[in-house]
Coordinates of C-alpha atoms in Angstrom, one line a residue:
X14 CA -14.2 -6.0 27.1
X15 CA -15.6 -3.0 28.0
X16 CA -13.9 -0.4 25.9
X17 CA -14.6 1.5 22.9
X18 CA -12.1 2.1 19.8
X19 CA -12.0 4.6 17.6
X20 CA -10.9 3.9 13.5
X21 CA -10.6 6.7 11.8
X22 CA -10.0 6.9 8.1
X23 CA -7.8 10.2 7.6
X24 CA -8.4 10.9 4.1
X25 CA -12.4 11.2 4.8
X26 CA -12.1 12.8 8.1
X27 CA -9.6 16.2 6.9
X28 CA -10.8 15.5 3.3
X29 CA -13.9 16.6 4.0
X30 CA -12.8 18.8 7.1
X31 CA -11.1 20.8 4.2
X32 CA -14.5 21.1 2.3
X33 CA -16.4 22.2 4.9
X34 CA -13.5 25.5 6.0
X35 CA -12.1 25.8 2.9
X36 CA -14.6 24.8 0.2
X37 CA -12.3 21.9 -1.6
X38 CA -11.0 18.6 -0.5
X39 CA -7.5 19.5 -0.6
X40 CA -5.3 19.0 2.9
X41 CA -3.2 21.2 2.2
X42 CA -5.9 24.1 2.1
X43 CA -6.5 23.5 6.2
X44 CA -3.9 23.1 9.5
X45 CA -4.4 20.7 11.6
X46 CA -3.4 20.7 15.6
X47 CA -3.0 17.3 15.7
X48 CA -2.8 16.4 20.0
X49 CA -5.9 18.6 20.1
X50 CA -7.7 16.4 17.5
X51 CA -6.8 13.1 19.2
X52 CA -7.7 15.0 22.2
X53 CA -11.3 16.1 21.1
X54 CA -11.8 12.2 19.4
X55 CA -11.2 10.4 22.9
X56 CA -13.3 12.9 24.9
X57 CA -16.3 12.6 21.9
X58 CA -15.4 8.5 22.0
X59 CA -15.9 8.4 25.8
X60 CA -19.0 10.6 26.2
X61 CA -21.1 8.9 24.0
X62 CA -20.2 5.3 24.6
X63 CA -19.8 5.4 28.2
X64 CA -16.6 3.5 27.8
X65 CA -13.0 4.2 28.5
X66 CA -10.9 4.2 25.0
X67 CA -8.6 1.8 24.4
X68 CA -7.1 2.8 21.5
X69 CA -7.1 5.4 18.4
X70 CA -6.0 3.7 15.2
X71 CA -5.3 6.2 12.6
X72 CA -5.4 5.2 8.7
X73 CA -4.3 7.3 6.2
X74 CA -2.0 7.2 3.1
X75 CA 1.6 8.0 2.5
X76 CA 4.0 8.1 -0.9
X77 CA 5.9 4.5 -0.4
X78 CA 4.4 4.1 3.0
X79 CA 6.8 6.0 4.2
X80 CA 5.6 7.9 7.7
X81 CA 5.5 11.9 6.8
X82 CA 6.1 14.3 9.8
X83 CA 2.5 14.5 10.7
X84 CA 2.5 10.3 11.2
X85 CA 5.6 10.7 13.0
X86 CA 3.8 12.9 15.4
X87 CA 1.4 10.8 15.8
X88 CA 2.6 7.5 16.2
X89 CA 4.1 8.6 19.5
X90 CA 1.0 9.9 21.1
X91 CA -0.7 8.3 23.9
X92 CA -3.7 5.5 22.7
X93 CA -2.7 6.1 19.0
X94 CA -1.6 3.5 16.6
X95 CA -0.8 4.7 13.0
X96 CA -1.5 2.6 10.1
X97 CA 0.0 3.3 6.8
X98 CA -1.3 2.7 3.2
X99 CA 0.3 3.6 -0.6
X100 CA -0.4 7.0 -1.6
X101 CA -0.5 7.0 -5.5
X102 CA -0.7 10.0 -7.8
X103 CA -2.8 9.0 -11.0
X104 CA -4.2 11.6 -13.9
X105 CA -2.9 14.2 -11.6
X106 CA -4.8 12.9 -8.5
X107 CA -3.3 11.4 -5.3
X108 CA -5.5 8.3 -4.2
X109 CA -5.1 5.9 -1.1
X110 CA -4.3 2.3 -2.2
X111 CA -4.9 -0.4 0.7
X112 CA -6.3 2.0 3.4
X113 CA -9.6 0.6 3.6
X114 CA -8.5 -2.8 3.4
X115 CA -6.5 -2.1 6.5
X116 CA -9.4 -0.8 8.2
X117 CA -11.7 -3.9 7.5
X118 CA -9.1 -6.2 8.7
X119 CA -8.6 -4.4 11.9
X120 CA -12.5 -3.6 12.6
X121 CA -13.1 -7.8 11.5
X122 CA -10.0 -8.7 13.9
X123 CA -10.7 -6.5 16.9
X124 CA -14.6 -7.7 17.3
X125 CA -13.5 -11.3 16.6
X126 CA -11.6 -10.8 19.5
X127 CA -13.6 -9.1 21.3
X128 CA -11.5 -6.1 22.1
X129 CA -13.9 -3.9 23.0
X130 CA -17.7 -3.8 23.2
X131 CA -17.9 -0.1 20.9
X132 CA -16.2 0.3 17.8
X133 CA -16.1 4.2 17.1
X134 CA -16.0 4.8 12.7
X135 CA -15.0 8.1 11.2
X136 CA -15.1 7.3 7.4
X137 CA -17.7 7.6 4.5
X138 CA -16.5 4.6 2.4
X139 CA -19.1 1.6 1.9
X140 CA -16.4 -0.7 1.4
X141 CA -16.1 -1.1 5.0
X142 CA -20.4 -2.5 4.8
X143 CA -19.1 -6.0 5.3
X144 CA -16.9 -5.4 8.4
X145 CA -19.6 -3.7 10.2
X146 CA -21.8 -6.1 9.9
X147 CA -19.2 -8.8 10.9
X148 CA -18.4 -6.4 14.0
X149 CA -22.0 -6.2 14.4
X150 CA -22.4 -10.2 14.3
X151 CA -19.7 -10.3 17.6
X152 CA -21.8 -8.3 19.7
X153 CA -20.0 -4.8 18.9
X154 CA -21.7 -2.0 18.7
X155 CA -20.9 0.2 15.3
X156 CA -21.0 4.1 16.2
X157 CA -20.4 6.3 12.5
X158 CA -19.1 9.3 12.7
X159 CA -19.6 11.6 9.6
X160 CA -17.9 15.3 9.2
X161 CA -20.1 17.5 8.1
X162 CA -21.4 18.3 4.4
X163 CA -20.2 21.3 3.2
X164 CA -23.7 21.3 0.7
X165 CA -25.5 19.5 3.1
X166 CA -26.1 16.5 2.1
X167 CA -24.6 13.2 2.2
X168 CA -20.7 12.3 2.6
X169 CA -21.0 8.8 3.6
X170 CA -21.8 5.7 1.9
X171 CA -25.9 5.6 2.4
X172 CA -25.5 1.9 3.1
X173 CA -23.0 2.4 5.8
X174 CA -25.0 5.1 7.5
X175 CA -28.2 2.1 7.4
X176 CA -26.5 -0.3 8.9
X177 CA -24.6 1.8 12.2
X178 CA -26.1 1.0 15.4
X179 CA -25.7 5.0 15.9
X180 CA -24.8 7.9 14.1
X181 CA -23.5 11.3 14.7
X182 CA -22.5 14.6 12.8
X183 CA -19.4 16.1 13.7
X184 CA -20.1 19.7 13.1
X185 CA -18.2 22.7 12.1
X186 CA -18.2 24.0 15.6
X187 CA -16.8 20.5 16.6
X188 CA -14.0 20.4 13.5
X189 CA -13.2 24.0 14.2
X190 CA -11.3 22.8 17.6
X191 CA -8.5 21.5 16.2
X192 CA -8.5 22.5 12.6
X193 CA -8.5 25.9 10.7
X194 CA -8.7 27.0 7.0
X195 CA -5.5 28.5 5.5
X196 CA -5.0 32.1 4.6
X197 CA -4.4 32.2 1.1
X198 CA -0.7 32.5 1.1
X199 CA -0.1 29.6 3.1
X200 CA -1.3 27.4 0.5
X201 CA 0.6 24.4 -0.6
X202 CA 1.5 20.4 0.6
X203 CA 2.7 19.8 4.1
X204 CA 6.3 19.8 2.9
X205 CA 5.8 23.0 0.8
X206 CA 8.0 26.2 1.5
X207 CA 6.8 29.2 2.9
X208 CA 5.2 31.1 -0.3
X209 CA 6.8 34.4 1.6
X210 CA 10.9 34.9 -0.1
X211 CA 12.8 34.3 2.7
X212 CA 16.5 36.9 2.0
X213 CA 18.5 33.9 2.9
X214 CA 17.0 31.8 0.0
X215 CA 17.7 34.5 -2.2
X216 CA 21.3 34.6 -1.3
X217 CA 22.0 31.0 -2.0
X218 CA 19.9 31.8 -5.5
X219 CA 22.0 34.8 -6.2
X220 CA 25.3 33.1 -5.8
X221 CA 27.8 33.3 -8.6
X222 CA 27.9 30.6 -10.9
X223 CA 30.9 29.0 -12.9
X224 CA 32.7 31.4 -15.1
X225 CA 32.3 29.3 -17.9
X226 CA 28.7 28.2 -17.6
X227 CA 27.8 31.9 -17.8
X228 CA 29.5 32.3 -20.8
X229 CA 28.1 29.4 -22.4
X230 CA 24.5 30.6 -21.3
X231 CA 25.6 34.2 -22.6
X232 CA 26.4 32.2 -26.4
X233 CA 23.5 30.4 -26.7
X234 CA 21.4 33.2 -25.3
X235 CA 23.1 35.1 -28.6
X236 CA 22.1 32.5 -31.4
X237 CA 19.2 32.6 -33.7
X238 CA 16.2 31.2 -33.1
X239 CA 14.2 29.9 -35.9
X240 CA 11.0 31.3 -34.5
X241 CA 12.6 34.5 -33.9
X242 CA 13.5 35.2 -37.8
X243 CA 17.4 35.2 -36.6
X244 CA 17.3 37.8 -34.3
X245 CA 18.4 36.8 -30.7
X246 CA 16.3 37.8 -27.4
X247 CA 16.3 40.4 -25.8
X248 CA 17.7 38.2 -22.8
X249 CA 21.0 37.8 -23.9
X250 CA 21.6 41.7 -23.7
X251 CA 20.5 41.9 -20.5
X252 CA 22.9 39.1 -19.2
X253 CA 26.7 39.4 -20.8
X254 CA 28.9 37.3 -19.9
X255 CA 30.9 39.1 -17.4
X256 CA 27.3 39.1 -14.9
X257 CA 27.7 37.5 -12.0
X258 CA 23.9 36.3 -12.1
X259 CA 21.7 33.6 -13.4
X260 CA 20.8 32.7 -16.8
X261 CA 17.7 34.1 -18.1
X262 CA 16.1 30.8 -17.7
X263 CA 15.9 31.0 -14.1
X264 CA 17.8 28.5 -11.7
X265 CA 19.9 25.8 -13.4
X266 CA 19.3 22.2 -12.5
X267 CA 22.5 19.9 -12.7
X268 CA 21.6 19.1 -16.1
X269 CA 21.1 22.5 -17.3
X270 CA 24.8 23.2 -16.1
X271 CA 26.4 20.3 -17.3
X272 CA 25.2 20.9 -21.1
X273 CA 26.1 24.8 -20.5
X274 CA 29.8 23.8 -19.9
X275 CA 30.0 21.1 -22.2
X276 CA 31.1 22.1 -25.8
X277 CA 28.8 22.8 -28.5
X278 CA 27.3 19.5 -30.1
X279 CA 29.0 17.6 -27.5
X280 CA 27.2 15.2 -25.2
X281 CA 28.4 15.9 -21.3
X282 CA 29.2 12.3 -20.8
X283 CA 32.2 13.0 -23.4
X284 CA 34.3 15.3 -20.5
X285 CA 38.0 14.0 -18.9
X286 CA 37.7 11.3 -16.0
X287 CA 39.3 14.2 -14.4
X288 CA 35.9 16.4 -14.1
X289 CA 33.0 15.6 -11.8
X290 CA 29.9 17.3 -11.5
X291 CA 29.4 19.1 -8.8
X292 CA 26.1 21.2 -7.7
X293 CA 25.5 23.3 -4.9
X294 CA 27.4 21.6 -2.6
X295 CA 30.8 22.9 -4.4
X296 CA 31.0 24.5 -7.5
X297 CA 28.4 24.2 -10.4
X298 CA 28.6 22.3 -13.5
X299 CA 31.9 20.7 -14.4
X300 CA 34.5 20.9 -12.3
X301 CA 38.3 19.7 -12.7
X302 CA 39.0 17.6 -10.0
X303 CA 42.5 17.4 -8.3
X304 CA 44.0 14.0 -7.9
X305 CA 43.0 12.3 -4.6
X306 CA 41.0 14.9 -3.9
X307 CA 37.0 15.8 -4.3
X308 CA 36.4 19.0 -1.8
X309 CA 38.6 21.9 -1.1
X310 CA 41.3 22.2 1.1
X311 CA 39.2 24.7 3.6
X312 CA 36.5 22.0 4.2
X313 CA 39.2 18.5 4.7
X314 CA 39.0 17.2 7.7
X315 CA 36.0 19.1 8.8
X316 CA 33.8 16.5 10.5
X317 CA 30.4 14.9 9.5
X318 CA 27.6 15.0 12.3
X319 CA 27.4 11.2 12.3
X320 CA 31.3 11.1 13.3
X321 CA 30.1 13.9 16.0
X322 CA 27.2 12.4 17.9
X323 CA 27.2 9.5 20.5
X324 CA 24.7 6.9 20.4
X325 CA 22.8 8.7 23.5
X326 CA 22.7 11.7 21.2
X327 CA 21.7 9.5 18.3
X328 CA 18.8 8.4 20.5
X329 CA 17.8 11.8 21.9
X330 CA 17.7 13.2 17.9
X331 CA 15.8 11.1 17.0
X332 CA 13.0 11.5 20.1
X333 CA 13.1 15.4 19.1
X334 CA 12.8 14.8 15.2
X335 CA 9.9 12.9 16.7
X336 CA 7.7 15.2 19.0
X337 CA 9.4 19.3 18.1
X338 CA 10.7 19.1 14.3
X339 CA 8.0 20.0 12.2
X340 CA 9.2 19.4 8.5
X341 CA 9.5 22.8 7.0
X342 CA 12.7 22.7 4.8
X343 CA 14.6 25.5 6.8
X344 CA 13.7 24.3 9.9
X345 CA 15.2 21.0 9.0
X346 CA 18.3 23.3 8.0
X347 CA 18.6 24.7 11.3
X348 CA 17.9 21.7 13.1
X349 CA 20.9 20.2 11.4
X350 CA 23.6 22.8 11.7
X351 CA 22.4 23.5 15.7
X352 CA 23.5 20.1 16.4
X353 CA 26.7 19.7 14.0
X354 CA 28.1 23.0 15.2
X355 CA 27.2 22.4 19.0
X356 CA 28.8 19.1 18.6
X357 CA 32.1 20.6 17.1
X358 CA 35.4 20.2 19.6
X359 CA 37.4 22.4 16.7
X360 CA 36.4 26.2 17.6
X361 CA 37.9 27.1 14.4
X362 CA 35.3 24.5 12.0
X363 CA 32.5 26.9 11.7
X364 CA 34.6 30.0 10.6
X365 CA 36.5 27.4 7.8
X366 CA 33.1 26.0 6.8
X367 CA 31.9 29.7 6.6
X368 CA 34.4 30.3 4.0
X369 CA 33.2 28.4 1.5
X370 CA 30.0 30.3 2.1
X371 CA 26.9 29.4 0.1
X372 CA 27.9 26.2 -0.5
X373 CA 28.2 23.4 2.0
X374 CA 31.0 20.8 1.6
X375 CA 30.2 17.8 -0.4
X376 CA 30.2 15.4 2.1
X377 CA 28.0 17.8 5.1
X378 CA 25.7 18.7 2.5
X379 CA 25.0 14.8 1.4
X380 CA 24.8 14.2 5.0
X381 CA 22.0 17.2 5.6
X382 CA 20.2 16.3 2.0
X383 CA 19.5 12.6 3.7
X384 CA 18.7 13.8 6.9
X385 CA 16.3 15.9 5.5
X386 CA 14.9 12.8 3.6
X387 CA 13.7 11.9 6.2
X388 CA 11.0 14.4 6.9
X389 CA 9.4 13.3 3.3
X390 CA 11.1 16.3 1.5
X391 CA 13.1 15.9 -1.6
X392 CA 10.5 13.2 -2.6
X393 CA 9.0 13.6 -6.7
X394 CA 6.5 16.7 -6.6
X395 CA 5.1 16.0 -10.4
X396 CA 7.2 14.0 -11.7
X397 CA 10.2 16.5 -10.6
X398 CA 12.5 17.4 -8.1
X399 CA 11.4 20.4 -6.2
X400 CA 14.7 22.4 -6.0
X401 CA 13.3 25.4 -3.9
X402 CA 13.1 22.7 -0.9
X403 CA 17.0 22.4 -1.4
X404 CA 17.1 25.7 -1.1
X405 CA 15.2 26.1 1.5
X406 CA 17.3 23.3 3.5
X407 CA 20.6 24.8 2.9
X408 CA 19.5 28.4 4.0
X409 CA 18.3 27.3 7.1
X410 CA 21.7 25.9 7.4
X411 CA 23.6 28.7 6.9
X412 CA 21.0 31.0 9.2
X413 CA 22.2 28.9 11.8
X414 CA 25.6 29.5 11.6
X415 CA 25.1 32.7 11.5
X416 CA 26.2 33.5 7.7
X417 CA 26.0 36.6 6.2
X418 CA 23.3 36.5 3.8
X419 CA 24.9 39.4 1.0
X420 CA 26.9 36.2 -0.2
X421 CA 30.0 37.4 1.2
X422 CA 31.9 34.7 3.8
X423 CA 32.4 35.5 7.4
X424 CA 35.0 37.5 8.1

């Protein structure tokens, strides 16, 4: 066949696209315009094999395999197919687990085949030696693509680079069409925040918390500490009781409220079968829960966005979760509450739901935490649950509906 096919290895290609702009291999230090970079690698692919592309395979890693929002993007692009290996974090380093054994199987497979008559590699790893010269062996010519060195020398395997049947540098003026160093404050993973506050995230921070866990954080603020030589911190006279703020500490996690309401020396596990813990979504810490009933009278009956959408909806969501959401948490928020409130036959659900204003009723907010799962946030970040993305999630939310961000509900 005369075609050409393009592999690229993503890790090697932005890995060391972030070296060369940014002056470390970390992804998360670049953007990427991804259409734009498909776009540049099938003009480059055609040009220099005279042969029309057949195909773009795209190999890069992802925690549990599971597509993140820029494979989602890509897997529906024309000529792209998106293969997926493990993404594994190990002494505090992500590394790709069964990438490059995907990408010798499929260069082995497609010149067995006979595919295509140019195979098109953009990766630096000399495990992939024995496919290329198996490729090579069908009558396929090998064309290596390497990004250019940030120090100048070598970022491919020097055995790999012997063996292509041609070579090529893709310089900075070549990277720089489709990807761009970040400014300083943008820094962080694809599913990180905004490092900017955003006043909406600070209202939902600055909500009032459970009488009673306040006090508890007030008394234990107030006892000795051993290192302190009995004299309690200064923290506790800058937060009585009576505030309607956080604890010193910072923001509670579930855990941190349930041990602030339970009693002293007592394990949380020992409250009634009538309490349930409750965070965010209603009221923090332990809460006493009425018979037959776990969410307040404003929010029962209110609907979920499941119960609201049709499966030609369904289908249509999903297409724009696809191709226009992008995966920042408040975006996702907004997303989520344009469509539940849209979808809302009751004119009078938004200004119930508003009422209980910041938190979302238990059974919206589990909806809208899953939804959200599926963008890759609320995965472990170090070994820990990054909260802020919550946050984030539930502000965009709220923006949406057009809350009032001084905490106060809609009138």
């Amino acid at each position: 066949m005369e075609r050409c096919i393009v592999l690229v290895d993503a890790g090697y290609l932005l890995g060391a696209a972030a070296s060369l702009l940014a002056g470390e291999p970390s992804r998360s230090r670049i953007k990427v315009d991804h259409p734009a970079l498909v776009q540049a690698l099938r003009d480059r692919a055609e040009a220099e094999t005279q042969r029309p592309l057949l195909r773009i395979y795209w190999f890069d890693g992802a925690p549990d395999r599971v597509p993140q929002p820029e494979h989602r993007r890509l897997r529906v692009m024309p000529r792209v197919t998106v293969r997926l290996g493990a993404l594994t974090r190990s002494d505090g380093r992500w590394a790709q687990k069964g990438v490059d054994a995907a990408m010798h199987a499929e260069l082995t497979e497609l010149a067995r085949n006979r595919a295509c008559s140019d195979i098109v590699l953009v990766t630096g790893d000399g495990d992939l030696l024995p496919g290329m010269m198996a490729a090579k062996e069908h009558g396929v010519a090998v064309h290596l693509w390497a990004v250019q060195a940030a120090d100048g020398d070598y970022n491919q395997s020097e055995d790999l680079v012997a063996e292509a049947d041609e070579r090529r540098v893709l310089d900075r003026a070549w990277i720089t069409q489709a990807v761009s160093a970040r400014e300083p404050k943008e820094f962080g993973g694809v599913c990180a925040p905004p490092a900017a506050p955003r006043p909406e995230i600070a209202a939902i921070l600055s909500a009032p918390l459970p009488d009673a866990a306040l006090a508890a954080a007030a008394e234990r603020a107030a006892e000795p500490h051993p290192r302190e030589g009995g004299h309690a911190p200064a923290a506790a006279e800058e937060h009585p009781a009576g505030e309607r703020g956080h604890p010193a500490k910072g923001v509670p996690t579930p855990k941190d409220l349930a041990a602030l309401h339970a009693p002293t020396g007592h394990h949380p596990a020992s409250q009634p079968a009538s309490a349930t813990l409750r965070w965010s979504s209603e009221k923090g810490g332990w809460v006493e829960r009425a018979p037959g009933s776990t969410e307040p009278p404003e929010a029962a009956g209110l609907p979920t966005l499941a119960q609201l959408t049709t499966a030609e909806q369904r289908w249509a969501d999903r297409e724009e979760d696809i191709t226009a959401v992008g995966g920042d948490p408040f975006e996702v928020g907004q997303v989520f509450a344009r469509r539940w409130s849209a979808r809302l036959a009751d004119e009078d659900a938004v200004r119930r739901i508003s009422t209980l204003y910041p938190r979302i009723p238990h059974r919206i907010d589990g909806e809208l935490l899953r939804y959200a799962a599926r963008f890759g946030l609320l995965a472990h970040k170090d070994d820990q649950i990054d909260e802020h993305d919550r946050y984030a999630i539930r502000a965009g939310f709220w923006r949406e509906l057009d809350a009032p961000v001084t905490g106060s509900p809609t009138p």
